[in-house]
Coordinates of C-alpha atoms and ligand atoms in Angstrom, one line a residue:
M80 CA 91.7 139.9 55.5
L81 CA 89.2 137.5 56.7
A82 CA 90.5 134.0 57.8
P83 CA 88.9 130.9 56.0
R84 CA 86.0 129.7 58.2
E85 CA 83.2 127.1 57.4
S86 CA 79.7 128.4 57.7
R87 CA 76.4 127.6 56.1
S88 CA 77.6 129.2 52.9
R89 CA 81.3 128.7 52.9
D90 CA 83.3 125.4 52.1
C91 CA 87.1 125.5 52.8
R92 CA 89.8 123.1 51.5
R93 CA 93.1 123.0 53.2
L94 CA 95.7 122.0 50.7
D95 CA 98.2 120.6 53.1
G96 CA 100.2 117.7 52.2
L97 CA 103.0 117.0 49.8
W98 CA 103.6 119.3 46.8
R99 CA 106.0 119.0 43.8
F100 CA 108.9 121.1 44.8
R101 CA 112.2 122.3 43.3
F102 CA 115.1 124.7 44.1
D103 CA 115.8 127.4 41.5
P104 CA 119.4 128.6 42.4
G105 CA 120.0 129.9 38.9
G106 CA 116.6 131.8 38.8
Q107 CA 115.4 129.9 35.6
G108 CA 111.8 129.2 36.8
I109 CA 110.6 132.7 35.7
T110 CA 112.5 132.6 32.2
Q111 CA 111.5 129.0 31.7
A112 CA 107.8 129.7 32.8
W113 CA 107.7 126.6 35.2
W114 CA 104.2 127.2 36.0
R115 CA 103.1 126.4 32.4
G116 CA 103.4 122.6 33.0
P117 CA 104.4 120.1 35.6
L118 CA 107.3 121.4 37.4
P119 CA 110.5 119.9 35.8
G120 CA 112.8 117.8 37.9
A121 CA 110.6 118.0 40.9
R122 CA 110.8 116.1 44.2
E123 CA 108.2 116.2 46.8
M124 CA 108.1 118.7 49.7
A125 CA 105.7 119.0 52.9
V126 CA 103.3 121.9 53.3
P127 CA 103.1 123.4 55.8
A128 CA 106.6 123.4 56.8
S129 CA 110.0 125.2 56.3
Y130 CA 111.8 123.1 53.8
N131 CA 115.5 123.9 55.4
D132 CA 115.4 121.0 57.8
L133 CA 113.9 118.3 55.7
V134 CA 117.0 118.4 53.2
T135 CA 120.4 116.8 53.7
D136 CA 122.5 119.3 51.6
T137 CA 124.1 122.4 53.0
A138 CA 123.7 124.2 49.9
E139 CA 120.0 123.5 50.0
R140 CA 119.4 124.1 53.5
E141 CA 120.9 127.7 53.5
H142 CA 119.5 128.1 49.7
V143 CA 119.3 131.8 48.8
G144 CA 116.6 132.6 46.1
D145 CA 113.6 131.1 44.7
V146 CA 111.9 127.8 45.5
W147 CA 108.8 126.5 43.5
Y148 CA 105.9 124.4 45.0
Q149 CA 103.3 122.9 42.6
R150 CA 100.2 120.5 42.8
D151 CA 97.1 119.7 41.1
V152 CA 93.9 120.6 42.8
W153 CA 90.5 119.3 42.0
V154 CA 87.9 121.9 42.0
P155 CA 84.5 120.4 43.3
A156 CA 81.7 120.2 40.8
A157 CA 79.4 121.2 43.4
W158 CA 81.2 124.6 43.5
A159 CA 79.8 125.8 40.3
G160 CA 78.3 129.0 40.4
R161 CA 80.2 130.1 43.3
R162 CA 83.0 132.4 43.8
I163 CA 86.2 130.6 44.3
V164 CA 89.3 131.9 46.3
L165 CA 92.8 130.7 46.3
R166 CA 94.6 131.8 49.6
C167 CA 98.1 131.5 51.0
D168 CA 98.4 131.9 54.6
A169 CA 102.2 132.5 54.6
A170 CA 104.8 132.2 51.6
A171 CA 108.0 133.1 53.7
H172 CA 109.2 135.6 52.4
H173 CA 107.8 136.6 49.0
G174 CA 105.3 134.5 47.0
T175 CA 103.9 134.6 43.3
V176 CA 101.1 132.2 42.6
W177 CA 99.6 130.8 39.3
A178 CA 96.3 129.1 38.7
G179 CA 97.1 127.1 35.7
D180 CA 98.9 129.6 33.2
V181 CA 97.8 132.8 34.9
Q182 CA 99.5 134.7 37.5
V183 CA 96.9 135.5 40.2
A184 CA 98.9 137.0 43.0
E185 CA 101.9 138.4 44.3
H186 CA 103.0 139.1 47.8
A187 CA 105.8 140.6 49.7
G188 CA 106.4 139.5 53.4
G189 CA 106.6 136.1 54.9
Y190 CA 104.1 136.4 58.0
T191 CA 100.8 137.6 56.6
P192 CA 98.1 135.9 54.0
F193 CA 97.2 137.0 50.5
E194 CA 94.6 135.5 48.2
A195 CA 93.0 135.7 44.9
D196 CA 89.5 135.3 43.3
V197 CA 90.3 132.6 40.8
T198 CA 86.8 131.8 39.8
G199 CA 87.6 132.7 36.1
Q200 CA 90.8 130.6 36.1
V201 CA 89.3 127.2 37.3
R202 CA 86.6 124.9 35.9
C203 CA 84.2 123.2 38.6
G204 CA 84.7 119.5 38.4
E205 CA 88.2 119.8 36.8
P206 CA 91.7 120.0 38.3
V207 CA 93.6 123.3 38.5
R208 CA 97.5 123.3 38.4
V209 CA 98.4 125.8 41.3
T210 CA 102.2 126.8 41.1
I211 CA 103.8 129.0 43.9
R212 CA 107.1 130.6 43.7
V213 CA 108.6 131.4 47.1
G214 CA 111.7 133.7 47.4
N215 CA 113.7 134.1 50.6
E216 CA 116.1 137.0 49.6
L217 CA 116.2 139.9 52.1
S218 CA 117.6 143.3 51.3
M219 CA 117.8 146.9 52.7
E220 CA 114.4 147.4 51.2
T221 CA 112.7 144.4 52.9
I222 CA 111.3 144.0 56.3
P223 CA 113.3 142.4 58.2
P224 CA 116.5 143.6 56.2
G225 CA 119.4 141.4 55.1
V226 CA 122.2 141.2 52.6
V227 CA 122.9 138.8 50.0
S228 CA 126.5 138.4 48.9
Q229 CA 128.3 136.0 46.5
G230 CA 130.3 133.2 48.2
A231 CA 132.7 130.5 46.9
G232 CA 131.5 128.5 44.0
G233 CA 129.2 131.3 42.9
R234 CA 126.6 130.4 45.6
A235 CA 124.7 133.1 47.0
R236 CA 125.0 133.6 50.8
Q237 CA 122.5 135.7 52.9
R238 CA 123.3 137.6 56.3
Y239 CA 120.7 139.1 58.4
F240 CA 120.5 140.9 61.6
H241 CA 118.0 138.8 63.5
D242 CA 118.8 136.1 66.0
F243 CA 116.7 133.2 64.5
F244 CA 117.1 131.1 61.6
H245 CA 116.0 132.5 58.5
Y246 CA 113.6 129.5 57.6
A247 CA 111.7 129.7 54.3
G248 CA 109.1 127.9 52.4
L249 CA 105.0 127.4 52.5
H250 CA 105.0 127.9 56.3
R251 CA 101.2 127.9 56.7
S252 CA 98.3 126.3 54.9
V253 CA 97.2 126.9 51.3
W254 CA 93.6 127.1 50.9
L255 CA 90.9 126.9 48.0
Y256 CA 87.5 128.0 49.2
A257 CA 84.2 129.0 47.9
T258 CA 81.7 131.7 49.0
P259 CA 78.4 132.5 47.2
P260 CA 78.8 135.2 44.4
S261 CA 77.6 138.2 46.7
Y262 CA 79.8 137.8 49.8
V263 CA 81.2 139.3 53.0
A264 CA 84.5 140.6 52.0
D265 CA 85.8 141.9 55.3
V266 CA 84.5 142.8 58.8
S267 CA 86.0 144.7 61.5
V268 CA 84.5 144.5 65.3
A269 CA 85.3 147.0 68.0
V270 CA 84.2 146.0 71.4
G271 CA 83.4 147.9 74.6
F272 CA 82.5 146.9 78.2
D273 CA 81.5 149.0 81.1
P274 CA 82.4 147.4 84.2
A275 CA 80.2 149.4 86.4
T276 CA 77.1 148.4 84.5
G277 CA 78.1 145.3 82.8
T278 CA 77.0 146.4 79.6
G279 CA 78.9 145.6 76.4
E280 CA 79.0 147.0 73.1
V281 CA 79.8 145.4 69.8
R282 CA 80.3 147.6 66.8
W283 CA 80.8 145.9 63.5
R284 CA 81.6 147.3 60.1
A285 CA 81.5 145.2 57.0
R286 CA 82.9 145.2 53.4
V287 CA 80.4 143.4 51.1
A288 CA 80.4 142.7 47.2
G289 CA 77.6 142.1 45.2
P290 CA 73.8 142.6 45.7
G291 CA 72.0 141.5 48.8
D292 CA 71.1 142.7 52.5
T293 CA 73.7 142.6 55.1
S294 CA 72.9 141.9 58.6
A295 CA 74.9 141.0 61.9
R296 CA 73.6 138.6 64.6
L297 CA 75.4 138.3 67.9
L298 CA 75.0 134.7 69.5
A299 CA 76.1 133.6 73.0
A300 CA 78.4 130.4 73.1
D301 CA 75.2 128.3 73.5
G302 CA 74.0 129.7 70.2
T303 CA 71.2 131.9 71.7
L304 CA 70.5 135.2 70.0
V305 CA 71.8 138.1 72.0
A306 CA 71.3 141.0 69.6
E307 CA 70.9 141.8 65.8
G308 CA 71.2 144.5 63.4
T309 CA 71.2 145.2 59.8
G310 CA 73.2 147.1 57.3
T311 CA 77.0 147.3 57.0
A312 CA 77.9 149.0 60.0
G313 CA 76.3 149.3 63.4
V314 CA 76.3 148.8 67.2
L315 CA 74.9 146.0 69.2
T316 CA 74.4 146.8 72.8
V317 CA 74.7 143.8 75.3
P318 CA 73.2 144.2 78.5
G319 CA 74.8 141.8 81.4
A320 CA 77.7 141.1 79.0
R321 CA 80.1 138.3 80.0
P322 CA 83.5 139.8 79.5
W323 CA 86.5 138.1 78.0
S324 CA 89.6 137.6 80.3
P325 CA 92.2 135.1 81.0
D326 CA 90.1 133.5 83.6
D327 CA 86.9 133.3 81.5
P328 CA 87.8 133.6 77.8
Y329 CA 84.2 133.7 76.8
L330 CA 83.5 134.2 73.1
Y331 CA 80.4 135.3 71.5
R332 CA 80.0 134.9 67.9
L333 CA 79.0 137.5 65.3
D334 CA 77.5 136.0 62.2
V335 CA 77.8 138.7 59.5
G336 CA 75.4 138.0 56.6
H337 CA 75.5 139.4 53.1
G338 CA 73.1 137.9 50.4
D339 CA 73.4 134.2 50.9
D340 CA 76.8 134.4 52.6
Q341 CA 77.4 134.1 56.2
Y342 CA 80.8 134.8 58.0
P343 CA 81.2 133.8 61.7
V344 CA 83.6 136.1 63.8
P345 CA 84.4 135.0 67.2
V346 CA 84.1 138.0 69.5
G347 CA 85.3 138.6 73.1
I348 CA 84.0 141.5 74.7
R349 CA 86.8 143.2 76.7
T350 CA 88.5 146.5 76.8
V351 CA 92.4 147.3 77.2
A352 CA 93.6 150.6 78.4
V353 CA 96.9 152.3 79.8
A354 CA 96.0 154.4 82.8
G355 CA 99.1 156.1 84.4
A356 CA 101.5 153.2 85.0
R357 CA 98.9 150.5 84.8
L358 CA 97.7 148.3 82.1
L359 CA 93.9 147.8 82.5
L360 CA 92.0 144.9 81.3
N361 CA 88.2 145.5 81.7
G362 CA 89.1 148.3 84.0
R363 CA 91.3 146.4 86.2
P364 CA 95.1 146.3 86.5
V365 CA 96.6 143.2 84.9
A366 CA 100.1 141.9 85.4
L367 CA 101.7 139.9 82.4
R368 CA 103.5 136.8 83.0
G369 CA 104.9 135.0 80.1
F370 CA 107.4 134.8 77.2
G371 CA 108.7 136.0 74.0
M372 CA 108.1 132.8 71.9
H373 CA 109.1 131.7 68.5
E374 CA 107.5 129.8 65.8
D375 CA 110.3 127.2 65.7
F376 CA 110.3 123.4 66.1
T377 CA 112.5 120.5 65.2
L378 CA 112.2 119.5 61.4
H379 CA 109.0 121.8 60.8
G380 CA 111.2 125.0 61.3
K381 CA 108.6 127.6 61.1
G382 CA 105.8 125.7 59.6
H383 CA 102.7 125.9 61.5
D384 CA 101.8 122.7 63.6
D385 CA 98.9 122.2 65.5
A386 CA 100.6 119.4 67.7
R387 CA 103.4 121.8 68.8
M388 CA 101.0 124.6 69.5
V389 CA 98.8 122.6 71.6
R390 CA 101.9 121.4 73.6
D391 CA 103.1 125.0 73.8
F392 CA 99.8 126.2 75.3
A393 CA 99.6 123.3 77.7
L394 CA 103.1 124.4 78.9
L395 CA 102.1 128.0 79.1
E396 CA 99.2 126.8 81.4
W397 CA 101.4 124.5 83.4
I398 CA 103.9 127.2 84.3
G399 CA 101.3 129.8 85.0
A400 CA 101.8 132.2 82.2
N401 CA 98.9 134.6 80.9
S402 CA 100.6 136.2 77.9
F403 CA 103.2 136.1 75.3
R404 CA 104.8 138.2 72.5
T405 CA 104.6 137.0 68.9
S406 CA 108.4 137.7 68.8
H407 CA 109.4 138.7 66.1
Y408 CA 106.6 138.4 63.5
P409 CA 102.9 137.7 63.2
Y410 CA 102.2 134.1 64.1
A411 CA 99.9 131.9 62.3
E412 CA 96.1 132.7 62.8
E413 CA 95.4 129.4 64.3
V414 CA 97.6 130.5 67.3
L415 CA 95.6 133.7 67.7
D416 CA 92.3 131.8 67.3
Y417 CA 93.4 129.2 70.2
A418 CA 94.7 132.2 72.3
D419 CA 91.3 133.8 72.0
R420 CA 89.8 130.6 73.2
R421 CA 92.4 129.7 76.1
G422 CA 92.4 133.3 77.3
L423 CA 96.1 134.3 76.6
L424 CA 97.1 137.8 76.2
V425 CA 99.0 138.6 73.2
I426 CA 101.2 141.3 72.1
D427 CA 101.2 141.2 68.4
E428 CA 104.6 142.1 66.6
A429 CA 105.3 143.2 63.2
P430 CA 108.3 141.4 61.5
A431 CA 110.3 144.3 61.9
V432 CA 113.6 142.9 63.5
G433 CA 117.3 143.6 63.0
L434 CA 116.9 147.2 62.4
H435 CA 120.0 147.9 64.3
F436 CA 123.1 147.4 62.4
S437 CA 125.7 148.1 65.0
L438 CA 124.5 145.6 67.7
G439 CA 127.2 143.6 69.1
H440 CA 127.0 140.1 67.9
M441 CA 124.4 140.5 65.2
G442 CA 125.9 143.7 63.2
D443 CA 129.1 145.6 62.4
H444 CA 130.2 147.9 65.5
G445 CA 129.7 151.5 64.6
A446 CA 127.4 150.8 61.3
R447 CA 124.7 153.2 61.1
T448 CA 121.0 151.9 60.6
F449 CA 118.9 154.6 59.4
G450 CA 119.7 156.6 56.3
P451 CA 121.8 156.2 53.0
G452 CA 122.9 153.0 52.5
G453 CA 120.6 151.5 55.2
I454 CA 117.1 151.6 56.3
G455 CA 115.3 154.3 54.4
G456 CA 112.1 155.0 52.5
P457 CA 111.5 151.7 50.8
A458 CA 112.0 149.8 54.1
A459 CA 109.6 152.0 55.8
A460 CA 106.9 151.5 53.0
A461 CA 107.5 147.7 53.5
H462 CA 107.1 148.1 57.3
L463 CA 104.0 150.2 56.9
A464 CA 102.6 147.5 54.6
A465 CA 103.5 145.0 57.2
L466 CA 101.8 146.8 60.0
R467 CA 98.8 147.4 57.8
E468 CA 98.4 143.6 57.1
L469 CA 99.0 142.8 60.8
V470 CA 96.3 145.0 62.1
A471 CA 93.9 144.0 59.3
R472 CA 94.4 140.3 60.0
D473 CA 94.4 140.5 63.8
R474 CA 92.3 143.3 65.0
N475 CA 89.2 141.1 65.8
H476 CA 90.9 138.9 68.1
P477 CA 90.3 139.6 72.1
S478 CA 93.6 138.0 72.8
V479 CA 95.5 140.7 71.2
I480 CA 96.2 143.4 73.7
A481 CA 98.8 145.5 72.0
W482 CA 100.7 146.0 68.8
S483 CA 104.5 146.0 68.7
V484 CA 105.9 147.8 65.9
A485 CA 109.4 146.6 66.0
N486 CA 112.0 144.6 68.0
E487 CA 115.0 146.2 69.2
P488 CA 115.7 148.8 66.3
D489 CA 118.6 151.3 67.1
T490 CA 116.4 154.0 68.6
A491 CA 119.4 155.6 70.0
E492 CA 120.0 156.9 66.4
P493 CA 118.3 160.3 65.8
G494 CA 117.0 159.0 62.3
A495 CA 114.9 156.5 64.3
R496 CA 112.3 159.0 65.2
D497 CA 111.7 160.1 61.9
Y498 CA 111.4 156.6 60.7
F499 CA 109.1 155.3 63.6
A500 CA 106.7 158.6 64.3
P501 CA 104.8 158.0 60.9
L502 CA 104.5 154.3 61.4
V503 CA 103.0 154.7 64.9
S504 CA 100.6 157.3 63.9
A505 CA 99.6 154.9 61.0
V506 CA 98.9 152.3 63.5
R507 CA 97.1 154.3 65.8
E508 CA 94.7 155.4 62.9
L509 CA 94.3 151.7 62.0
D510 CA 93.3 150.8 65.5
S511 CA 92.9 153.4 68.2
S512 CA 91.7 150.6 70.7
R513 CA 95.1 148.9 71.8
P514 CA 98.3 150.3 73.2
V515 CA 101.0 150.5 70.8
C516 CA 104.6 149.6 72.0
L517 CA 108.3 148.7 70.6
A518 CA 110.8 146.3 72.3
N519 CA 113.7 148.6 73.2
V520 CA 117.2 147.6 72.9
A521 CA 120.0 147.9 75.8
T522 CA 122.0 150.4 73.4
A523 CA 119.2 152.8 73.7
P524 CA 118.6 153.3 77.5
P525 CA 116.5 156.0 79.0
D526 CA 119.1 158.8 78.2
A527 CA 120.0 157.8 74.8
D528 CA 116.5 156.7 73.3
V529 CA 114.5 159.0 71.1
V530 CA 111.2 157.2 70.5
T531 CA 109.6 156.4 73.8
D532 CA 107.3 159.0 74.2
L533 CA 105.6 157.9 71.1
F534 CA 104.5 154.5 72.7
D535 CA 101.7 153.6 75.3
L536 CA 103.8 150.8 77.2
I537 CA 107.5 150.9 77.7
C538 CA 108.8 147.5 76.5
V539 CA 112.5 146.8 77.3
N540 CA 114.6 143.9 76.5
R541 CA 117.6 143.3 79.1
Y542 CA 120.2 141.1 79.7
Y543 CA 121.9 141.9 82.8
G544 CA 123.9 138.9 84.3
W545 CA 124.2 137.7 80.6
Y546 CA 125.5 139.9 78.0
V547 CA 126.4 142.6 80.7
N548 CA 127.6 141.6 84.1
S549 CA 128.2 138.3 82.6
G550 CA 128.6 136.0 85.6
D551 CA 127.9 138.8 88.2
L552 CA 124.4 138.6 89.3
D553 CA 125.0 141.0 92.4
T554 CA 126.0 143.8 90.1
A555 CA 123.4 142.8 87.8
E556 CA 120.7 143.2 90.1
R557 CA 121.9 146.8 91.1
D558 CA 122.3 147.8 87.6
L559 CA 118.9 146.4 86.4
E560 CA 117.2 148.2 89.1
A561 CA 118.7 151.5 88.4
E562 CA 118.0 151.3 84.8
L563 CA 114.2 150.2 85.4
R564 CA 113.9 153.3 87.9
A565 CA 115.1 155.5 85.4
W566 CA 112.5 154.4 82.9
A567 CA 109.9 154.6 85.7
R568 CA 110.2 158.4 85.5
H569 CA 108.1 158.4 82.2
G570 CA 105.1 157.4 84.5
K571 CA 104.1 154.6 82.1
P572 CA 103.6 150.8 82.3
I573 CA 106.9 149.0 82.1
L574 CA 107.0 145.6 80.5
I575 CA 110.1 143.6 80.3
T576 CA 109.7 142.0 77.1
E577 CA 113.1 140.1 77.3
F578 CA 115.3 139.0 80.0
G579 CA 117.0 135.7 80.4
A580 CA 120.1 133.5 79.9
D581 CA 121.1 130.6 77.8
A582 CA 121.3 127.2 79.5
L583 CA 122.4 124.0 77.9
P584 CA 120.0 121.4 79.1
G585 CA 121.7 119.0 81.4
L586 CA 124.7 121.3 82.2
H587 CA 124.6 121.8 86.1
A588 CA 126.7 123.9 88.4
L589 CA 126.6 124.5 92.2
P590 CA 127.3 127.4 92.4
P591 CA 125.6 128.3 89.5
V592 CA 127.9 129.5 86.5
M593 CA 126.8 130.6 83.1
W594 CA 125.3 128.2 80.6
S595 CA 124.2 126.0 83.4
E596 CA 120.4 125.4 84.3
E597 CA 121.1 126.7 87.8
Y598 CA 122.4 130.0 86.6
Q599 CA 119.6 130.6 84.2
A600 CA 117.2 130.0 87.1
A601 CA 119.2 132.3 89.3
L602 CA 119.1 135.1 86.8
I603 CA 115.4 134.9 86.4
E604 CA 114.8 134.9 90.1
M605 CA 117.2 137.8 90.5
S606 CA 115.4 139.8 87.7
V607 CA 111.8 138.9 89.0
R608 CA 112.7 140.1 92.5
V609 CA 113.8 143.5 90.9
F610 CA 110.6 143.7 89.0
R611 CA 108.7 143.3 92.1
R612 CA 110.4 146.5 93.7
V613 CA 109.5 148.7 90.9
P614 CA 105.9 149.3 90.8
E615 CA 105.8 150.7 87.3
V616 CA 106.9 147.2 86.1
I617 CA 103.5 145.5 85.0
G618 CA 104.7 142.4 83.6
E619 CA 107.6 140.0 82.9
H620 CA 108.3 138.0 79.6
V621 CA 111.2 135.6 79.9
W622 CA 113.4 135.2 76.8
N623 CA 112.5 132.7 75.6
F624 CA 109.9 129.9 76.1
A625 CA 111.8 127.4 74.2
D626 CA 115.3 127.0 72.6
F627 CA 115.2 127.7 68.9
A628 CA 117.3 127.5 65.9
T629 CA 119.6 130.6 64.7
A630 CA 122.1 131.1 61.9
Q631 CA 125.5 129.4 62.7
A632 CA 127.6 131.5 65.1
V633 CA 130.3 131.0 67.6
H634 CA 127.9 131.7 70.7
R635 CA 125.1 129.6 69.5
P636 CA 125.7 126.1 70.1
G637 CA 122.8 124.4 68.4
G638 CA 120.8 127.6 68.3
N639 CA 119.8 130.0 71.0
A640 CA 119.5 128.2 74.3
K641 CA 117.5 130.7 76.3
G642 CA 114.4 128.6 76.3
V643 CA 113.0 127.5 79.8
F644 CA 111.9 124.6 77.7
T645 CA 114.1 122.7 75.4
R646 CA 113.5 122.7 71.7
D647 CA 111.4 119.4 72.1
R648 CA 109.5 121.2 75.0
Q649 CA 110.6 119.6 78.2
P650 CA 111.4 121.7 81.2
K651 CA 114.8 123.1 82.3
A652 CA 115.3 123.9 85.9
A653 CA 114.2 127.5 85.3
A654 CA 110.7 126.3 84.2
R655 CA 110.1 124.9 87.7
L656 CA 111.1 128.0 89.4
L657 CA 108.9 130.3 87.1
R658 CA 106.1 127.8 87.9
D659 CA 106.6 128.3 91.6
L660 CA 106.8 132.2 91.1
W661 CA 103.8 132.4 88.7
R662 CA 101.5 129.9 90.4
A663 CA 102.0 131.2 93.9
P664 CA 98.8 132.9 95.2
S665 CA 99.6 136.7 95.1
Ligands
GCB254 C1 117.5 140.0 71.8 C2 116.7 139.9 70.8 C3 116.2 138.3 70.6 C4 117.6 137.6 70.7 C5 118.0 137.5 72.2 C6 119.1 136.9 72.6 O1 117.7 141.0 72.4 O2 115.6 140.6 70.8 O3 115.9 138.2 69.3 O4 117.4 136.1 70.3 O5 118.3 139.2 72.5 O6 119.2 135.9 72.7 O7 120.4 137.4 72.4

């Protein structure tokens, strides 16, 4: 689905700001048709933002069920005769949208956009009432999964198996935008680059609607025309192409035209491939340095925030990182646009997290994940839909170098193979140009895991020195190396997608002990030393970039403290260590 972008033919209005808002603990909104008039008993709520940390009442912060957002929007008179679209970038985790009295869209999944043509429901020059119902209930049929139960006072409680707070609300912008009646509906771009000749290739395929001619024009960053073609699909050759890379994130622009419509797609010409145990970018081995991150910030929760994003990228540059994983869900499109421009390499992850019901602190010891009563067909269908939407949304971003289909599912269970094999094939069919991976969990080591051969990269999350060998970095060093050498037998590149330790900012200890800033730094230093000894290891992503909110738990003081930056984005001791390691000339 195309992101809203301004062009000579398109007008976009972000509907950010204060909306009328109401909790719906009794689920009356539907029976009382709250969309038919001004939302009864409404207060105001900020969009985009999670609502959870903006309220002062526990039952509201931890509310399970629907909330309602509403506002009146003026439809510009100048939009008469145009196609008008209402789009929601993210309704976490289930959204239903009405324009006036008419339901125009419904969507499951909290991290991908959806939209509706509302031309027939609005009058130009008049306001339209936009109402959005947002639900946050998880089940065994949703991705991620969760369980709702009845607590004291008849209040619903929700339990989930992932280690980040289940924020909810309108986390990203809502838009009203206009295009000509004949328009570009979708564009997919595939690029090629031959390092030997310096020739680039840009293949485009457009879906269009309405009468008109279709064309594609590739422009250099300074606006000069590089190549052009006509029709809904074609190949443009770019002799002497300037390839996109972290050192030089050069972007061309592909203007796709149809009738009077014009849609601009930023294009980076680059290739990604796996060759033996190497990951190649533009034909050259690349080593990944960076983090698993979260969309998480004080007050905003998971609400997209440009200011936070700019700070995060400034810190990534400061510390010498070249990559990150969108753990554990697709991030806002603004983040990928920015990564394209800043030259960050992104592992783009589906929101499939917590598919491991027996995992220590998150689940019930011994519980099965895949099969009756657990994850089965409906969850697989939701997972497939999430993957389709992920690839459809993000495939044109040069920054995206791999798809991660899930984080830490129980891949030691035999049922995991039947579950994942079709999903991996589907992703490959949707996009054959990027490696596919899955972040492996510690309970599925090389001799127990049943899915690794399905993937191009071996991604492992490991906590030697923290959850195992707690406080004993010497034994941790031995055991980490032994396990990585076992994974190396697959002959594939290994990326450590998580390693790290909690550190309470300001807690110091000499010699280092767990929870101190020094211990976190020492564990990271030890781990990196091991990674450098195993040639198949092509990258390291520390868990986590910054401290983040989680569900309340005895081992989560104020949330997860594995950030090398605090939640307000100031460095802990480990940040300085990483800066020295990653910025040192190699
Ligand atoms: C993991 C998970 C991540 C957690 C982390 C931790 O393995 O993938 O979501 O936050 O461990 O800190 O326990």
